Amino acid sequence: MSRFPSPADLLDRVSLSSREQLALRAAVPVSTLLFALAVRVSSGELHPVLGGTAVLLSVAAASAPRSSAALALVLFLGATWLLAVPDRLDAWTLIAAVLLAVIHLACTLASYGPPGLTLDRELLRRWGIRLAGCLAAALAVWAAALAVSSFGRPASAVALALGLVVVLCWVAVVRRSVAGPLPPGRG
């Protein structure tokens, strides 16, 4: 992670950015706004302070994807979902997971090189496969949680631990068999 750039550095980066980099950076605040909308629709309540903070963090993350602003944004959005929409397993949960994945992927790809960089097609293909694997895992966990919740049983620490073990196993399988190695420092 790097330091947050000065305003002059930000303007230089924007003016030198390729269309691909501009699209990746624009995806971050757009996905954040859609995430805030998903929170609003799912919870039925308007959260202007949380939404405004998320938008500010998304602009910081889009401006400097190598900084810790991207991590702060994803963690903040996860905490916002947890606080605003507790104990719900509807389709909005899947939509929120997809939007978080888009934000993460856009920040990761935007941080690969200088602003004018056009990413290699092989790199994009590998990240697409990884994204598909992660979204498949999210769908599997959501379906399993929905099935378990249909039994009407109270929450259990053992069930949570087993679910996390399943997710970790899935990550190991995707990492080993599907995605393959990335260049040093990007795995």
PDB file of C-alpha atoms in Angstrom:
ATOM      1  CA  MET A   1       0.000   0.000   0.000  1.00  0.00           C
ATOM      2  CA  SER A   2       1.219   3.457  -0.742  1.00  0.00           C
ATOM      3  CA  ARG A   3       0.638   6.862   0.709  1.00  0.00           C
ATOM      4  CA  PHE A   4      -2.378   8.820  -0.439  1.00  0.00           C
ATOM      5  CA  PRO A   5      -1.391  11.091  -3.361  1.00  0.00           C
ATOM      6  CA  SER A   6      -1.580  14.878  -3.337  1.00  0.00           C
ATOM      7  CA  PRO A   7      -4.340  16.625  -5.328  1.00  0.00           C
ATOM      8  CA  ALA A   8      -1.833  17.522  -8.070  1.00  0.00           C
ATOM      9  CA  ASP A   9      -0.768  13.859  -8.318  1.00  0.00           C
ATOM     10  CA  LEU A  10      -4.419  12.818  -8.566  1.00  0.00           C
ATOM     11  CA  LEU A  11      -5.069  15.217 -11.446  1.00  0.00           C
ATOM     12  CA  ASP A  12      -1.933  13.965 -13.209  1.00  0.00           C
ATOM     13  CA  ARG A  13      -3.067  10.366 -12.813  1.00  0.00           C
ATOM     14  CA  VAL A  14      -6.531  11.114 -14.164  1.00  0.00           C
ATOM     15  CA  SER A  15      -5.186  12.976 -17.182  1.00  0.00           C
ATOM     16  CA  LEU A  16      -2.754  10.140 -17.975  1.00  0.00           C
ATOM     17  CA  SER A  17      -5.230   7.304 -17.402  1.00  0.00           C
ATOM     18  CA  SER A  18      -6.241   4.947 -20.173  1.00  0.00           C
ATOM     19  CA  ARG A  19      -9.938   4.370 -20.835  1.00  0.00           C
ATOM     20  CA  GLU A  20      -9.639   0.973 -19.171  1.00  0.00           C
ATOM     21  CA  GLN A  21      -8.176   2.520 -16.018  1.00  0.00           C
ATOM     22  CA  LEU A  22     -10.837   5.227 -15.978  1.00  0.00           C
ATOM     23  CA  ALA A  23     -13.543   2.552 -16.273  1.00  0.00           C
ATOM     24  CA  LEU A  24     -12.003   0.525 -13.432  1.00  0.00           C
ATOM     25  CA  ARG A  25     -11.789   3.583 -11.210  1.00  0.00           C
ATOM     26  CA  ALA A  26     -15.331   4.678 -12.075  1.00  0.00           C
ATOM     27  CA  ALA A  27     -16.628   1.205 -11.186  1.00  0.00           C
ATOM     28  CA  VAL A  28     -15.681   1.762  -7.539  1.00  0.00           C
ATOM     29  CA  PRO A  29     -17.993   4.722  -6.705  1.00  0.00           C
ATOM     30  CA  VAL A  30     -20.735   3.416  -9.006  1.00  0.00           C
ATOM     31  CA  SER A  31     -20.708   0.028  -7.253  1.00  0.00           C
ATOM     32  CA  THR A  32     -20.625   1.787  -3.887  1.00  0.00           C
ATOM     33  CA  LEU A  33     -23.721   3.809  -4.774  1.00  0.00           C
ATOM     34  CA  LEU A  34     -25.472   0.623  -5.904  1.00  0.00           C
ATOM     35  CA  PHE A  35     -24.421  -1.036  -2.628  1.00  0.00           C
ATOM     36  CA  ALA A  36     -25.933   1.866  -0.655  1.00  0.00           C
ATOM     37  CA  LEU A  37     -29.112   1.479  -2.710  1.00  0.00           C
ATOM     38  CA  ALA A  38     -29.159  -2.268  -1.927  1.00  0.00           C
ATOM     39  CA  VAL A  39     -28.857  -1.443   1.788  1.00  0.00           C
ATOM     40  CA  ARG A  40     -31.738   1.014   1.455  1.00  0.00           C
ATOM     41  CA  VAL A  41     -33.995  -1.423  -0.393  1.00  0.00           C
ATOM     42  CA  SER A  42     -33.125  -4.423   1.778  1.00  0.00           C
ATOM     43  CA  SER A  43     -33.383  -2.711   5.157  1.00  0.00           C
ATOM     44  CA  GLY A  44     -36.176  -0.285   4.312  1.00  0.00           C
ATOM     45  CA  GLU A  45     -34.276   2.522   6.037  1.00  0.00           C
ATOM     46  CA  LEU A  46     -32.237   5.413   4.697  1.00  0.00           C
ATOM     47  CA  HIS A  47     -28.709   5.644   6.159  1.00  0.00           C
ATOM     48  CA  PRO A  48     -27.376   9.009   4.908  1.00  0.00           C
ATOM     49  CA  VAL A  49     -24.329   9.147   7.188  1.00  0.00           C
ATOM     50  CA  LEU A  50     -23.230   5.598   6.352  1.00  0.00           C
ATOM     51  CA  GLY A  51     -23.938   6.087   2.661  1.00  0.00           C
ATOM     52  CA  GLY A  52     -22.145   9.431   2.532  1.00  0.00           C
ATOM     53  CA  THR A  53     -19.113   8.009   4.299  1.00  0.00           C
ATOM     54  CA  ALA A  54     -19.084   5.080   1.886  1.00  0.00           C
ATOM     55  CA  VAL A  55     -19.185   7.412  -1.125  1.00  0.00           C
ATOM     56  CA  LEU A  56     -16.292   9.482   0.246  1.00  0.00           C
ATOM     57  CA  LEU A  57     -14.282   6.308   0.867  1.00  0.00           C
ATOM     58  CA  SER A  58     -15.094   5.082  -2.639  1.00  0.00           C
ATOM     59  CA  VAL A  59     -13.802   8.304  -4.197  1.00  0.00           C
ATOM     60  CA  ALA A  60     -10.612   7.954  -2.139  1.00  0.00           C
ATOM     61  CA  ALA A  61     -10.259   4.298  -3.197  1.00  0.00           C
ATOM     62  CA  ALA A  62     -10.868   5.114  -6.861  1.00  0.00           C
ATOM     63  CA  SER A  63      -8.366   7.964  -6.703  1.00  0.00           C
ATOM     64  CA  ALA A  64      -5.669   5.891  -5.037  1.00  0.00           C
ATOM     65  CA  PRO A  65      -6.419   2.176  -5.414  1.00  0.00           C
ATOM     66  CA  ARG A  66      -2.978   1.232  -4.048  1.00  0.00           C
ATOM     67  CA  SER A  67      -3.669   3.017  -0.766  1.00  0.00           C
ATOM     68  CA  SER A  68      -5.452   1.513   2.201  1.00  0.00           C
ATOM     69  CA  ALA A  69      -8.639   3.356   1.185  1.00  0.00           C
ATOM     70  CA  ALA A  70      -9.769   0.340  -0.866  1.00  0.00           C
ATOM     71  CA  LEU A  71      -9.457  -1.981   2.126  1.00  0.00           C
ATOM     72  CA  ALA A  72     -11.190   0.570   4.351  1.00  0.00           C
ATOM     73  CA  LEU A  73     -14.031   0.836   1.826  1.00  0.00           C
ATOM     74  CA  VAL A  74     -14.657  -2.914   1.609  1.00  0.00           C
ATOM     75  CA  LEU A  75     -14.508  -3.303   5.399  1.00  0.00           C
ATOM     76  CA  PHE A  76     -16.789  -0.296   5.898  1.00  0.00           C
ATOM     77  CA  LEU A  77     -19.347  -1.606   3.416  1.00  0.00           C
ATOM     78  CA  GLY A  78     -19.296  -5.036   5.047  1.00  0.00           C
ATOM     79  CA  ALA A  79     -19.833  -3.459   8.472  1.00  0.00           C
ATOM     80  CA  THR A  80     -22.600  -1.265   7.063  1.00  0.00           C
ATOM     81  CA  TRP A  81     -24.390  -4.322   5.686  1.00  0.00           C
ATOM     82  CA  LEU A  82     -23.971  -6.146   8.989  1.00  0.00           C
ATOM     83  CA  LEU A  83     -25.387  -3.219  10.984  1.00  0.00           C
ATOM     84  CA  ALA A  84     -28.156  -2.183   8.618  1.00  0.00           C
ATOM     85  CA  VAL A  85     -29.383  -5.562   7.364  1.00  0.00           C
ATOM     86  CA  PRO A  86     -28.895  -8.140  10.134  1.00  0.00           C
ATOM     87  CA  ASP A  87     -30.319 -11.654   9.860  1.00  0.00           C
ATOM     88  CA  ARG A  88     -31.553 -11.450   6.258  1.00  0.00           C
ATOM     89  CA  LEU A  89     -30.791 -14.012   3.579  1.00  0.00           C
ATOM     90  CA  ASP A  90     -32.608 -12.691   0.553  1.00  0.00           C
ATOM     91  CA  ALA A  91     -31.419 -11.940  -2.972  1.00  0.00           C
ATOM     92  CA  TRP A  92     -30.113  -8.559  -1.816  1.00  0.00           C
ATOM     93  CA  THR A  93     -27.416 -10.387   0.131  1.00  0.00           C
ATOM     94  CA  LEU A  94     -26.154 -11.912  -3.115  1.00  0.00           C
ATOM     95  CA  ILE A  95     -26.314  -8.555  -4.864  1.00  0.00           C
ATOM     96  CA  ALA A  96     -24.271  -7.014  -2.048  1.00  0.00           C
ATOM     97  CA  ALA A  97     -21.675  -9.797  -2.393  1.00  0.00           C
ATOM     98  CA  VAL A  98     -21.402  -9.205  -6.146  1.00  0.00           C
ATOM     99  CA  LEU A  99     -20.977  -5.454  -5.640  1.00  0.00           C
ATOM    100  CA  LEU A 100     -18.255  -6.000  -3.030  1.00  0.00           C
ATOM    101  CA  ALA A 101     -16.482  -8.342  -5.446  1.00  0.00           C
ATOM    102  CA  VAL A 102     -16.690  -5.742  -8.225  1.00  0.00           C
ATOM    103  CA  ILE A 103     -15.247  -3.068  -5.937  1.00  0.00           C
ATOM    104  CA  HIS A 104     -12.410  -5.347  -4.855  1.00  0.00           C
ATOM    105  CA  LEU A 105     -11.609  -6.431  -8.406  1.00  0.00           C
ATOM    106  CA  ALA A 106     -11.732  -2.888  -9.809  1.00  0.00           C
ATOM    107  CA  CYS A 107      -9.370  -1.598  -7.112  1.00  0.00           C
ATOM    108  CA  THR A 108      -7.025  -4.557  -7.570  1.00  0.00           C
ATOM    109  CA  LEU A 109      -6.828  -4.179 -11.343  1.00  0.00           C
ATOM    110  CA  ALA A 110      -6.514  -0.381 -11.148  1.00  0.00           C
ATOM    111  CA  SER A 111      -3.529  -0.750  -8.833  1.00  0.00           C
ATOM    112  CA  TYR A 112      -1.513  -2.972 -11.204  1.00  0.00           C
ATOM    113  CA  GLY A 113       0.589  -0.261 -12.777  1.00  0.00           C
ATOM    114  CA  PRO A 114       0.781   3.328 -13.933  1.00  0.00           C
ATOM    115  CA  PRO A 115      -2.472   5.091 -14.843  1.00  0.00           C
ATOM    116  CA  GLY A 116      -1.924   4.718 -18.589  1.00  0.00           C
ATOM    117  CA  LEU A 117      -1.502   0.950 -18.399  1.00  0.00           C
ATOM    118  CA  THR A 118      -3.737  -1.267 -20.508  1.00  0.00           C
ATOM    119  CA  LEU A 119      -3.970  -4.653 -18.824  1.00  0.00           C
ATOM    120  CA  ASP A 120      -2.917  -7.861 -20.525  1.00  0.00           C
ATOM    121  CA  ARG A 121      -5.849 -10.008 -21.739  1.00  0.00           C
ATOM    122  CA  GLU A 122      -4.410 -13.121 -20.045  1.00  0.00           C
ATOM    123  CA  LEU A 123      -4.331 -11.287 -16.716  1.00  0.00           C
ATOM    124  CA  LEU A 124      -7.948 -10.184 -17.179  1.00  0.00           C
ATOM    125  CA  ARG A 125      -8.950 -13.747 -18.079  1.00  0.00           C
ATOM    126  CA  ARG A 126      -7.347 -15.116 -14.916  1.00  0.00           C
ATOM    127  CA  TRP A 127      -9.002 -12.506 -12.747  1.00  0.00           C
ATOM    128  CA  GLY A 128     -12.318 -13.256 -14.448  1.00  0.00           C
ATOM    129  CA  ILE A 129     -11.924 -16.929 -13.539  1.00  0.00           C
ATOM    130  CA  ARG A 130     -11.078 -15.987  -9.952  1.00  0.00           C
ATOM    131  CA  LEU A 131     -14.077 -13.686  -9.760  1.00  0.00           C
ATOM    132  CA  ALA A 132     -16.352 -16.435 -11.085  1.00  0.00           C
ATOM    133  CA  GLY A 133     -14.947 -18.854  -8.477  1.00  0.00           C
ATOM    134  CA  CYS A 134     -15.489 -16.383  -5.655  1.00  0.00           C
ATOM    135  CA  LEU A 135     -19.025 -15.620  -6.775  1.00  0.00           C
ATOM    136  CA  ALA A 136     -19.759 -19.348  -7.054  1.00  0.00           C
ATOM    137  CA  ALA A 137     -18.488 -19.753  -3.489  1.00  0.00           C
ATOM    138  CA  ALA A 138     -20.694 -16.867  -2.340  1.00  0.00           C
ATOM    139  CA  LEU A 139     -23.690 -18.491  -4.013  1.00  0.00           C
ATOM    140  CA  ALA A 140     -22.891 -21.858  -2.395  1.00  0.00           C
ATOM    141  CA  VAL A 141     -22.522 -20.317   1.063  1.00  0.00           C
ATOM    142  CA  TRP A 142     -25.730 -18.317   0.600  1.00  0.00           C
ATOM    143  CA  ALA A 143     -27.643 -21.438  -0.505  1.00  0.00           C
ATOM    144  CA  ALA A 144     -26.255 -23.459   2.408  1.00  0.00           C
ATOM    145  CA  ALA A 145     -27.137 -20.704   4.881  1.00  0.00           C
ATOM    146  CA  LEU A 146     -30.621 -20.474   3.410  1.00  0.00           C
ATOM    147  CA  ALA A 147     -31.055 -24.249   3.720  1.00  0.00           C
ATOM    148  CA  VAL A 148     -29.834 -24.269   7.330  1.00  0.00           C
ATOM    149  CA  SER A 149     -32.024 -21.305   8.269  1.00  0.00           C
ATOM    150  CA  SER A 150     -35.075 -23.060   6.839  1.00  0.00           C
ATOM    151  CA  PHE A 151     -34.803 -25.655   9.624  1.00  0.00           C
ATOM    152  CA  GLY A 152     -35.663 -22.947  12.139  1.00  0.00           C
ATOM    153  CA  ARG A 153     -32.650 -23.690  14.313  1.00  0.00           C
ATOM    154  CA  PRO A 154     -30.965 -20.896  16.272  1.00  0.00           C
ATOM    155  CA  ALA A 155     -27.523 -19.654  15.238  1.00  0.00           C
ATOM    156  CA  SER A 156     -24.694 -21.938  16.265  1.00  0.00           C
ATOM    157  CA  ALA A 157     -20.968 -21.302  16.645  1.00  0.00           C
ATOM    158  CA  VAL A 158     -20.288 -24.856  15.441  1.00  0.00           C
ATOM    159  CA  ALA A 159     -22.316 -24.296  12.270  1.00  0.00           C
ATOM    160  CA  LEU A 160     -20.498 -21.015  11.662  1.00  0.00           C
ATOM    161  CA  ALA A 161     -17.113 -22.700  12.107  1.00  0.00           C
ATOM    162  CA  LEU A 162     -18.083 -25.510   9.724  1.00  0.00           C
ATOM    163  CA  GLY A 163     -19.268 -22.972   7.169  1.00  0.00           C
ATOM    164  CA  LEU A 164     -15.976 -21.096   7.374  1.00  0.00           C
ATOM    165  CA  VAL A 165     -14.042 -24.356   6.918  1.00  0.00           C
ATOM    166  CA  VAL A 166     -16.089 -25.090   3.781  1.00  0.00           C
ATOM    167  CA  VAL A 167     -15.345 -21.613   2.421  1.00  0.00           C
ATOM    168  CA  LEU A 168     -11.618 -21.972   3.138  1.00  0.00           C
ATOM    169  CA  CYS A 169     -11.566 -25.357   1.388  1.00  0.00           C
ATOM    170  CA  TRP A 170     -13.313 -23.812  -1.614  1.00  0.00           C
ATOM    171  CA  VAL A 171     -10.748 -21.000  -1.715  1.00  0.00           C
ATOM    172  CA  ALA A 172      -7.926 -23.567  -1.657  1.00  0.00           C
ATOM    173  CA  VAL A 173      -9.504 -25.531  -4.511  1.00  0.00           C
ATOM    174  CA  VAL A 174     -10.033 -22.430  -6.640  1.00  0.00           C
ATOM    175  CA  ARG A 175      -6.529 -21.159  -5.913  1.00  0.00           C
ATOM    176  CA  ARG A 176      -4.811 -24.445  -6.804  1.00  0.00           C
ATOM    177  CA  SER A 177      -6.783 -25.811  -9.710  1.00  0.00           C
ATOM    178  CA  VAL A 178      -8.444 -22.956 -11.545  1.00  0.00           C
ATOM    179  CA  ALA A 179      -6.586 -19.689 -11.246  1.00  0.00           C
ATOM    180  CA  GLY A 180      -2.932 -20.705 -11.481  1.00  0.00           C
ATOM    181  CA  PRO A 181      -0.094 -18.460 -10.408  1.00  0.00           C
ATOM    182  CA  LEU A 182       0.014 -14.736 -11.038  1.00  0.00           C
ATOM    183  CA  PRO A 183       3.148 -12.665 -11.460  1.00  0.00           C
ATOM    184  CA  PRO A 184       5.165 -12.152  -8.239  1.00  0.00           C
ATOM    185  CA  GLY A 185       3.481  -9.852  -5.751  1.00  0.00           C
ATOM    186  CA  ARG A 186       0.002 -10.244  -7.265  1.00  0.00           C
ATOM    187  CA  GLY A 187      -1.206 -13.587  -5.911  1.00  0.00           C
TER     188      GLY A 187
END
